[in-house]
Tab-separated table of C-alpha atoms in Angstrom:
chain	number	residue	atom	x	y	z
A	25	UNK	CA	-11.004	-2.128	15.909
A	26	UNK	CA	-13.327	-3.662	13.173
A	27	UNK	CA	-16.845	-2.075	14.861
A	28	UNK	CA	-14.901	1.488	14.809
A	29	UNK	CA	-13.200	1.246	11.499
A	30	UNK	CA	-15.627	3.957	10.254
A	31	UNK	CA	-14.300	6.437	12.920
A	32	UNK	CA	-10.808	6.726	12.031
A	33	UNK	CA	-11.177	10.127	10.075
A	34	UNK	CA	-13.751	11.875	13.020
A	35	UNK	CA	-10.985	10.900	15.596
A	36	UNK	CA	-8.455	12.386	13.603
A	37	UNK	CA	-9.959	15.322	12.557
A	38	UNK	CA	-10.792	15.878	16.927
A	39	UNK	CA	-7.649	15.058	17.459
A	40	UNK	CA	-5.844	17.976	15.314
A	41	UNK	CA	-8.820	20.646	16.612
A	42	UNK	CA	-7.854	19.401	20.375
A	43	UNK	CA	-11.241	18.091	21.011
A	44	UNK	CA	-11.014	14.737	21.485
A	45	UNK	CA	-11.520	12.947	25.032
A	46	UNK	CA	-8.946	10.341	26.336
A	47	UNK	CA	-10.819	7.516	25.858
A	48	UNK	CA	-11.047	8.019	21.974
A	49	UNK	CA	-7.283	9.409	22.231
A	50	UNK	CA	-6.826	5.821	23.038
A	51	UNK	CA	-8.748	4.836	20.640
A	52	UNK	CA	-7.219	6.770	17.995
A	53	UNK	CA	-3.591	5.976	19.323
A	54	UNK	CA	-5.030	2.360	18.356
A	55	UNK	CA	-5.023	3.306	14.443
A	56	UNK	CA	-2.286	4.794	14.230
A	57	UNK	CA	-0.148	2.045	16.018
A	58	UNK	CA	-2.040	-0.588	13.097
A	59	UNK	CA	0.264	-0.891	9.989
A	60	UNK	CA	-2.686	-1.400	8.171
A	61	UNK	CA	-4.149	2.190	8.540
A	62	UNK	CA	-0.864	3.899	7.557
A	63	UNK	CA	-1.836	4.540	3.982
A	64	UNK	CA	-5.282	6.505	4.957
A	65	UNK	CA	-3.781	7.926	8.527
A	66	UNK	CA	-0.921	10.021	5.965
A	67	UNK	CA	-3.821	10.808	3.647
A	68	UNK	CA	-5.665	12.112	6.887
A	69	UNK	CA	-2.238	14.199	7.462
A	70	UNK	CA	-1.096	15.457	4.134
A	71	UNK	CA	-5.121	16.353	3.868
A	72	UNK	CA	-4.176	19.115	7.095
A	73	UNK	CA	-1.233	20.447	5.389
A	74	UNK	CA	-3.165	21.699	2.233
A	75	UNK	CA	-6.457	22.921	3.981
A	76	UNK	CA	-3.418	24.937	5.432
A	77	UNK	CA	-3.848	29.055	5.156
A	78	UNK	CA	-0.824	28.488	3.288
A	79	UNK	CA	-0.882	24.989	1.579
A	80	UNK	CA	1.694	22.734	1.942
A	81	UNK	CA	2.974	19.370	-0.320
A	82	UNK	CA	4.138	17.058	2.151
A	83	UNK	CA	6.558	13.764	1.611
A	84	UNK	CA	7.438	10.535	3.186
A	85	UNK	CA	9.676	12.085	5.181
A	86	UNK	CA	7.471	14.855	7.058
A	87	UNK	CA	4.714	12.245	7.019
A	88	UNK	CA	6.808	9.822	8.736
A	89	UNK	CA	8.265	12.223	11.521
A	90	UNK	CA	4.252	13.568	12.616
A	91	UNK	CA	3.219	9.771	12.945
A	92	UNK	CA	5.867	9.342	15.278
A	93	UNK	CA	5.444	12.476	17.264
A	94	UNK	CA	1.507	11.845	17.171
A	95	UNK	CA	3.159	8.645	18.877
A	96	UNK	CA	5.494	9.722	21.437
A	97	UNK	CA	4.767	9.084	24.886
A	98	UNK	CA	5.489	12.110	26.056
A	99	UNK	CA	3.100	13.999	23.217
A	100	UNK	CA	0.337	11.757	24.696
A	101	UNK	CA	0.807	11.591	28.601
A	102	UNK	CA	2.746	15.019	29.631
A	103	UNK	CA	1.151	17.200	26.935
A	104	UNK	CA	-2.786	17.707	25.587
A	105	UNK	CA	-2.718	16.123	22.068
A	106	UNK	CA	-1.551	19.707	19.560
A	107	UNK	CA	-0.969	18.100	16.147
A	108	UNK	CA	-1.626	21.141	14.721
A	109	UNK	CA	1.284	22.955	16.485
A	110	UNK	CA	3.707	19.728	14.701
A	111	UNK	CA	3.537	22.101	11.318
A	112	UNK	CA	6.099	24.456	13.237
A	113	UNK	CA	8.333	21.156	14.093
A	114	UNK	CA	8.696	20.919	10.502
A	115	UNK	CA	8.834	24.188	9.413
A	116	UNK	CA	12.986	23.614	8.452
A	117	UNK	CA	12.585	19.864	7.304
A	118	UNK	CA	10.506	21.958	4.480
A	119	UNK	CA	12.335	24.143	3.703
A	120	UNK	CA	15.436	22.072	3.397
A	121	UNK	CA	13.228	19.849	1.328
A	122	UNK	CA	11.678	22.073	-1.200
A	123	UNK	CA	15.133	23.031	-1.748
A	124	UNK	CA	16.406	19.542	-2.407
A	125	UNK	CA	13.577	18.681	-4.487
A	126	UNK	CA	11.450	17.171	-1.683
A	127	UNK	CA	13.824	15.664	-0.860
A	128	UNK	CA	14.507	12.780	-2.663
A	129	UNK	CA	18.155	10.992	-2.977
A	130	UNK	CA	17.683	8.607	-6.041
A	131	UNK	CA	21.265	8.470	-7.348
A	132	UNK	CA	23.479	6.120	-8.507
A	133	UNK	CA	25.986	5.582	-6.300
A	134	UNK	CA	25.985	9.552	-4.480
A	135	UNK	CA	23.300	11.730	-2.814
A	136	UNK	CA	22.108	14.514	-5.217
A	137	UNK	CA	22.935	18.237	-4.461
A	138	UNK	CA	22.038	20.519	-6.974
A	139	UNK	CA	18.140	21.642	-7.167
A	140	UNK	CA	15.299	20.528	-9.232
A	141	UNK	CA	15.280	22.178	-13.069
A	142	UNK	CA	13.416	24.627	-13.352
A	143	UNK	CA	11.449	23.416	-16.120
A	144	UNK	CA	9.065	20.765	-16.014
A	145	UNK	CA	8.240	18.038	-17.395
A	146	UNK	CA	4.949	18.905	-19.368
A	147	UNK	CA	1.198	17.295	-18.194
A	148	UNK	CA	1.691	16.275	-14.803
A	149	UNK	CA	-0.236	13.042	-13.775
A	150	UNK	CA	-1.112	12.332	-9.862
A	151	UNK	CA	-2.255	8.272	-8.742
A	152	UNK	CA	-5.841	8.129	-8.194
A	153	UNK	CA	-5.305	6.371	-5.068
A	154	UNK	CA	-8.350	4.936	-3.369
A	155	UNK	CA	-9.526	3.226	-6.721
A	156	UNK	CA	-11.535	-0.626	-7.410
A	157	UNK	CA	-14.352	-2.383	-8.539
A	158	UNK	CA	-16.560	-4.941	-6.571
A	159	UNK	CA	-17.860	-8.030	-8.646
A	160	UNK	CA	-20.550	-9.714	-6.258
A	161	UNK	CA	-21.128	-13.405	-7.136
A	162	UNK	CA	-23.864	-12.391	-9.481
A	163	UNK	CA	-21.933	-10.215	-12.077
A	164	UNK	CA	-23.093	-6.776	-10.272
A	165	UNK	CA	-20.199	-4.560	-10.554
A	166	UNK	CA	-20.039	-1.617	-8.338
A	167	UNK	CA	-17.326	0.885	-8.090
A	168	UNK	CA	-15.681	1.370	-5.040
A	169	UNK	CA	-14.958	5.054	-5.378
A	170	UNK	CA	-18.002	6.593	-5.708
A	171	UNK	CA	-20.000	4.239	-4.182
A	172	UNK	CA	-22.035	5.748	-0.966
A	173	UNK	CA	-20.597	4.952	2.605
A	174	UNK	CA	-22.749	1.838	4.819
A	175	UNK	CA	-24.223	-1.450	3.459
A	176	UNK	CA	-23.354	-1.890	-0.561
A	177	UNK	CA	-25.297	-5.760	-0.452
A	178	UNK	CA	-26.415	-8.975	1.579
A	179	UNK	CA	-25.300	-12.373	0.004
A	180	UNK	CA	-26.921	-14.887	2.120
A	181	UNK	CA	-25.911	-13.921	5.760
A	182	UNK	CA	-22.586	-11.780	4.897
A	183	UNK	CA	-23.461	-8.563	4.667
A	184	UNK	CA	-20.424	-6.074	2.851
A	185	UNK	CA	-20.363	-2.029	3.523
A	186	UNK	CA	-18.093	0.413	2.946
A	187	UNK	CA	-16.140	2.407	5.473
A	188	UNK	CA	-15.656	6.078	6.307
A	189	UNK	CA	-11.794	4.536	6.354
A	190	UNK	CA	-12.498	4.186	2.180
A	191	UNK	CA	-12.036	0.177	2.339
A	192	UNK	CA	-14.843	-2.459	2.850
A	193	UNK	CA	-15.820	-5.316	5.464
A	194	UNK	CA	-17.276	-7.978	4.937
A	195	UNK	CA	-19.210	-9.435	8.646
A	196	UNK	CA	-21.271	-12.249	8.988
A	197	UNK	CA	-24.496	-11.982	10.995
A	198	UNK	CA	-24.597	-13.689	14.096
A	199	UNK	CA	-28.250	-15.434	13.688
A	200	UNK	CA	-27.382	-16.563	9.803
A	201	UNK	CA	-26.505	-20.160	9.278
A	202	UNK	CA	-23.424	-21.396	8.120
A	203	UNK	CA	-23.896	-24.093	5.905
A	204	UNK	CA	-20.827	-25.982	5.149
A	205	UNK	CA	-23.083	-27.875	1.470
A	206	UNK	CA	-23.744	-24.887	0.730
A	207	UNK	CA	-22.650	-23.449	-2.488
A	208	UNK	CA	-19.966	-21.420	-2.337
A	209	UNK	CA	-19.698	-18.039	-3.899
A	210	UNK	CA	-17.220	-15.546	-4.637
A	211	UNK	CA	-16.442	-11.634	-4.944
A	212	UNK	CA	-13.862	-10.220	-6.968
A	213	UNK	CA	-11.932	-6.585	-5.705
A	214	UNK	CA	-9.813	-5.314	-8.793
A	215	UNK	CA	-8.079	-1.829	-8.292
A	216	UNK	CA	-6.862	0.413	-11.694
A	217	UNK	CA	-3.531	0.871	-12.956
A	218	UNK	CA	-3.113	3.605	-10.296
A	219	UNK	CA	-5.032	3.062	-7.753
A	220	UNK	CA	-5.161	0.545	-4.792
A	221	UNK	CA	-7.246	-0.709	-2.183
A	222	UNK	CA	-8.395	-2.517	1.275
A	223	UNK	CA	-10.916	-5.352	2.120
A	224	UNK	CA	-11.562	-6.761	5.242
A	225	UNK	CA	-12.612	-10.606	4.243
A	226	UNK	CA	-15.374	-12.763	6.459
A	227	UNK	CA	-12.820	-14.462	8.488
A	228	UNK	CA	-10.967	-10.848	9.461
A	229	UNK	CA	-8.416	-11.227	6.939
A	230	UNK	CA	-6.842	-7.475	5.494
A	231	UNK	CA	-5.723	-6.937	2.565
A	232	UNK	CA	-4.307	-4.328	0.566
A	233	UNK	CA	-4.262	-4.150	-2.914
A	234	UNK	CA	-1.720	-2.453	-4.972
A	235	UNK	CA	-2.506	-0.952	-8.174
A	236	UNK	CA	-3.689	-2.764	-10.795
A	237	UNK	CA	-4.203	-6.157	-9.153
A	238	UNK	CA	-7.327	-8.501	-8.397
A	239	UNK	CA	-8.297	-10.624	-5.607
A	240	UNK	CA	-11.177	-13.041	-5.819
A	241	UNK	CA	-12.135	-15.020	-2.498
A	242	UNK	CA	-15.552	-16.542	-1.348
A	243	UNK	CA	-17.873	-14.485	0.911
A	244	UNK	CA	-17.905	-16.750	3.574
A	245	UNK	CA	-15.105	-19.442	4.390
A	246	UNK	CA	-16.925	-22.738	4.988
A	247	UNK	CA	-14.268	-25.491	4.191
A	248	UNK	CA	-11.310	-26.838	5.751
A	249	UNK	CA	-9.192	-24.207	3.626
A	250	UNK	CA	-9.108	-20.629	3.181
A	251	UNK	CA	-8.537	-19.776	-0.284
A	252	UNK	CA	-8.042	-16.719	-2.306
A	253	UNK	CA	-6.114	-15.926	-5.634
A	254	UNK	CA	-4.405	-13.219	-6.899
A	255	UNK	CA	-3.456	-11.537	-9.503
A	256	UNK	CA	-1.178	-8.740	-9.285
A	257	UNK	CA	0.321	-7.291	-5.704
A	258	UNK	CA	-1.055	-7.286	-2.649
A	259	UNK	CA	-0.137	-7.652	1.753
A	260	UNK	CA	-1.987	-9.517	3.937
A	261	UNK	CA	-2.481	-10.078	7.612
A	262	UNK	CA	-4.413	-13.959	7.996
A	263	UNK	CA	-6.718	-14.022	10.986
A	264	UNK	CA	-5.444	-16.302	12.933
A	265	UNK	CA	-6.933	-20.263	12.659
A	266	UNK	CA	-5.039	-23.387	12.750
A	267	UNK	CA	-7.867	-25.440	12.125
A	268	UNK	CA	-8.194	-23.621	8.514
A	269	UNK	CA	-5.236	-22.805	6.314
A	270	UNK	CA	-5.537	-19.630	4.435
A	271	UNK	CA	-4.024	-19.969	1.022
A	272	UNK	CA	-3.207	-17.548	-1.482
A	273	UNK	CA	-2.685	-18.785	-5.599
A	274	UNK	CA	-1.325	-17.129	-8.174
A	275	UNK	CA	-0.696	-18.137	-11.372
A	276	UNK	CA	2.763	-19.594	-10.681
A	277	UNK	CA	2.249	-20.317	-7.383
A	278	UNK	CA	0.658	-20.853	-3.288
A	279	UNK	CA	1.097	-19.125	-0.263
A	280	UNK	CA	-0.171	-21.380	2.900
A	281	UNK	CA	-0.112	-19.911	6.243
A	282	UNK	CA	-1.712	-19.594	9.506
A	283	UNK	CA	-1.900	-16.397	10.550
A	284	UNK	CA	0.801	-14.028	9.452
A	285	UNK	CA	1.565	-10.641	8.069
A	286	UNK	CA	3.162	-11.218	4.115
A	287	UNK	CA	3.114	-9.764	1.560
A	288	UNK	CA	3.336	-11.245	-2.542
A	289	UNK	CA	4.498	-9.204	-5.677
A	290	UNK	CA	3.075	-11.517	-8.918
A	291	UNK	CA	1.932	-9.140	-11.837
A	292	UNK	CA	2.138	-11.081	-14.934
A	293	UNK	CA	5.202	-8.748	-16.245
A	294	UNK	CA	7.648	-9.548	-13.567
A	295	UNK	CA	10.060	-11.867	-14.318
A	296	UNK	CA	9.969	-13.236	-10.865
A	297	UNK	CA	7.155	-13.913	-8.070
A	298	UNK	CA	8.368	-12.227	-4.449
A	299	UNK	CA	6.682	-13.729	-1.427
A	300	UNK	CA	8.249	-11.716	1.961
A	301	UNK	CA	7.538	-12.381	5.086
A	302	UNK	CA	6.824	-10.242	8.161
A	303	UNK	CA	5.553	-12.142	10.827
A	304	UNK	CA	5.208	-15.359	11.437
A	305	UNK	CA	5.253	-18.133	8.649
A	306	UNK	CA	4.149	-19.347	5.389
A	307	UNK	CA	5.300	-22.546	2.993
A	308	UNK	CA	5.712	-21.304	-0.923
A	309	UNK	CA	5.151	-24.003	-3.433
A	310	UNK	CA	5.883	-24.188	-6.949
A	311	UNK	CA	3.148	-24.983	-9.430
A	312	UNK	CA	4.558	-27.076	-11.761
A	313	UNK	CA	7.325	-28.368	-9.901
A	314	UNK	CA	5.630	-28.922	-6.401
A	315	UNK	CA	8.884	-27.694	-5.129
A	316	UNK	CA	8.399	-25.935	-1.745
A	317	UNK	CA	10.040	-23.266	0.575
A	318	UNK	CA	9.162	-22.776	4.419
A	319	UNK	CA	9.971	-18.665	5.111
A	320	UNK	CA	11.406	-17.098	8.138
A	321	UNK	CA	10.208	-13.455	9.253
A	322	UNK	CA	12.913	-10.902	7.135
A	323	UNK	CA	13.260	-13.524	4.381
A	324	UNK	CA	12.257	-13.233	0.274
A	325	UNK	CA	11.556	-16.281	-1.494
A	326	UNK	CA	12.400	-15.734	-5.582
A	327	UNK	CA	10.510	-17.678	-7.733
A	328	UNK	CA	11.562	-17.736	-11.492
A	329	UNK	CA	11.117	-20.849	-14.395
A	330	UNK	CA	9.649	-22.585	-11.352
A	331	UNK	CA	12.768	-22.622	-9.424
A	332	UNK	CA	12.350	-21.325	-5.614
A	333	UNK	CA	15.312	-19.551	-4.328
A	334	UNK	CA	15.163	-17.608	-0.438
A	335	UNK	CA	17.170	-14.673	0.410
A	336	UNK	CA	17.113	-12.183	3.511
A	337	UNK	CA	15.842	-8.785	2.728
A	338	UNK	CA	14.727	-5.479	4.464
A	339	UNK	CA	11.095	-6.243	4.924
A	340	UNK	CA	10.907	-1.934	4.525
A	341	UNK	CA	11.362	-2.133	1.022
A	342	UNK	CA	8.541	-5.061	-0.175
A	343	UNK	CA	5.891	-3.550	1.507
A	344	UNK	CA	7.188	0.200	1.166
A	345	UNK	CA	4.091	0.486	-1.449
A	346	UNK	CA	1.472	-0.203	1.088
A	347	UNK	CA	3.210	2.640	3.500
A	348	UNK	CA	2.499	5.384	0.613
A	349	UNK	CA	6.051	5.514	-1.280
A	350	UNK	CA	8.434	3.788	-3.993
A	351	UNK	CA	11.486	2.788	-2.530
A	352	UNK	CA	14.268	1.625	-4.779
A	353	UNK	CA	17.129	-0.427	-3.703
A	354	UNK	CA	20.258	-0.809	-6.280
A	355	UNK	CA	16.908	-1.139	-9.087
A	356	UNK	CA	17.715	-1.047	-12.734
A	357	UNK	CA	15.908	1.771	-14.783
A	358	UNK	CA	12.725	-0.734	-16.483
A	359	UNK	CA	12.197	-2.498	-13.275
A	360	UNK	CA	11.887	0.752	-11.395
A	361	UNK	CA	9.034	2.064	-14.524
A	362	UNK	CA	7.156	-0.461	-14.701
A	363	UNK	CA	6.649	0.240	-10.690
A	364	UNK	CA	5.832	3.819	-12.461
A	365	UNK	CA	4.035	2.836	-14.782
A	366	UNK	CA	1.144	0.834	-13.157
A	367	UNK	CA	1.078	3.548	-10.335
A	368	UNK	CA	0.932	6.564	-12.570
A	369	UNK	CA	-1.422	4.504	-15.377
A	370	UNK	CA	1.259	5.657	-18.160
A	371	UNK	CA	2.771	4.609	-20.882
A	372	UNK	CA	6.423	3.563	-21.239
A	373	UNK	CA	8.992	3.985	-24.815
A	374	UNK	CA	12.647	3.580	-24.780
A	375	UNK	CA	14.533	5.917	-27.619
A	376	UNK	CA	17.857	3.563	-27.786
A	377	UNK	CA	20.000	1.834	-25.583
A	378	UNK	CA	17.972	1.823	-22.081
A	379	UNK	CA	20.603	2.989	-19.071
A	380	UNK	CA	22.410	0.086	-17.355
A	381	UNK	CA	22.539	2.362	-13.591
A	382	UNK	CA	21.112	1.060	-11.303
A	383	UNK	CA	18.886	3.568	-8.108
A	384	UNK	CA	18.564	3.822	-4.508
A	385	UNK	CA	16.339	5.574	-2.788
A	386	UNK	CA	12.794	6.478	-1.957
A	387	UNK	CA	10.209	8.871	-2.775
A	388	UNK	CA	6.220	9.359	-1.922
A	389	UNK	CA	4.106	7.830	-4.822
A	390	UNK	CA	1.336	10.210	-3.730
A	391	UNK	CA	2.415	13.353	-5.320
A	392	UNK	CA	2.995	14.297	-9.040
A	393	UNK	CA	5.434	11.846	-11.512
A	394	UNK	CA	7.504	14.870	-12.276
A	395	UNK	CA	9.334	14.999	-8.997
A	396	UNK	CA	10.490	11.199	-9.333
A	397	UNK	CA	11.455	11.839	-12.698
A	398	UNK	CA	13.113	15.255	-12.183
A	399	UNK	CA	14.971	13.916	-9.296
A	400	UNK	CA	16.397	10.546	-11.456
A	401	UNK	CA	17.108	13.157	-14.431
A	402	UNK	CA	19.677	14.814	-11.796
A	403	UNK	CA	21.716	11.857	-12.167
A	404	UNK	CA	22.584	12.526	-15.532
A	405	UNK	CA	22.389	9.045	-16.135
A	406	UNK	CA	18.980	9.269	-17.289
A	407	UNK	CA	16.193	11.620	-18.954
A	408	UNK	CA	12.888	11.480	-19.763
A	409	UNK	CA	10.361	13.169	-22.307
A	410	UNK	CA	6.687	13.349	-21.029
A	411	UNK	CA	3.279	13.829	-23.691
A	412	UNK	CA	0.419	13.306	-22.129
A	413	UNK	CA	0.363	9.707	-20.391
A	414	UNK	CA	3.311	9.314	-22.611
A	415	UNK	CA	6.721	9.054	-21.150
A	416	UNK	CA	9.669	8.306	-23.105
A	417	UNK	CA	13.181	6.923	-21.511
A	418	UNK	CA	16.578	7.049	-23.033
A	419	UNK	CA	20.106	8.276	-21.749
């Protein structure tokens, strides 16, 4: 996969134009099945909809339906690939989605049945999406959203490349020397508010950074441990190496792994640090007390005031952001608005008492902020006023 990651947009284009070969179809299916590329594939699906003669704005449910159709055995084995014919399949779904406001069922304790208000919130705002900077060891800063495809830089025997999928990959020159005594050089990828980014480290570990986050890491791992530093939120797929544990440090904890899939939410403005394990095992340790907890798949550690608690969770909720949507599970308005603020790069102001109701539901976060806010207003539990990039929240 690493050698062929430039191929994803090309393969998708061939797939929908029915010019893909059987070998290429297998290669494309590998991408579709890989959760690391979920966001990219969903964006390609959105682009395909929006570039039709009659453009359609899609949401999470439509993207999931299209992905499931692509993955179905019947679609691949019994029929030639015809993604274009998937659009009529979801026409009825689109009609329902438009009726109920893109299918967003955000509510306090009941489904939303009303239609969206006719009047839209002023100043529609959409996220910046794939937007980050790369800071090299020498201090050079590269804007990754506008950087050219291909080679970005070389640091000793390590090459940094931007792929057509929009991420960056670190690869080691096979002929290069790996001197354990060589000075360790660090790079940093930082996302803006309203942006996200993917990076594959030199050991093969893959990371997806959420908005307003940063990851500092060595260009190559020479020591006994593979140590990186995270601020904000990231999803990790760690390359397995039992002899060299992978350690993620934050300002409040560290996570030790050998090879696994997990998510860390460690924003400075959140009251807790949440670590959610999807696969493998990790040990979470508080930086002050050194208290540790070992997580099993499906568990989440919650670090608050140097105390670690462990609970069973729906892992889909923890990584919903990586898959392109928000998921709210009995969540308060202040917590929701912190997430929305980071993703849409807006300022939040509260006017009067803060609503204490809880909200449930999910919504595609690639669209305009007005869709989310309007549907939350349908509950009559909260109201919003938007002026420029400022949203005022009231009961």
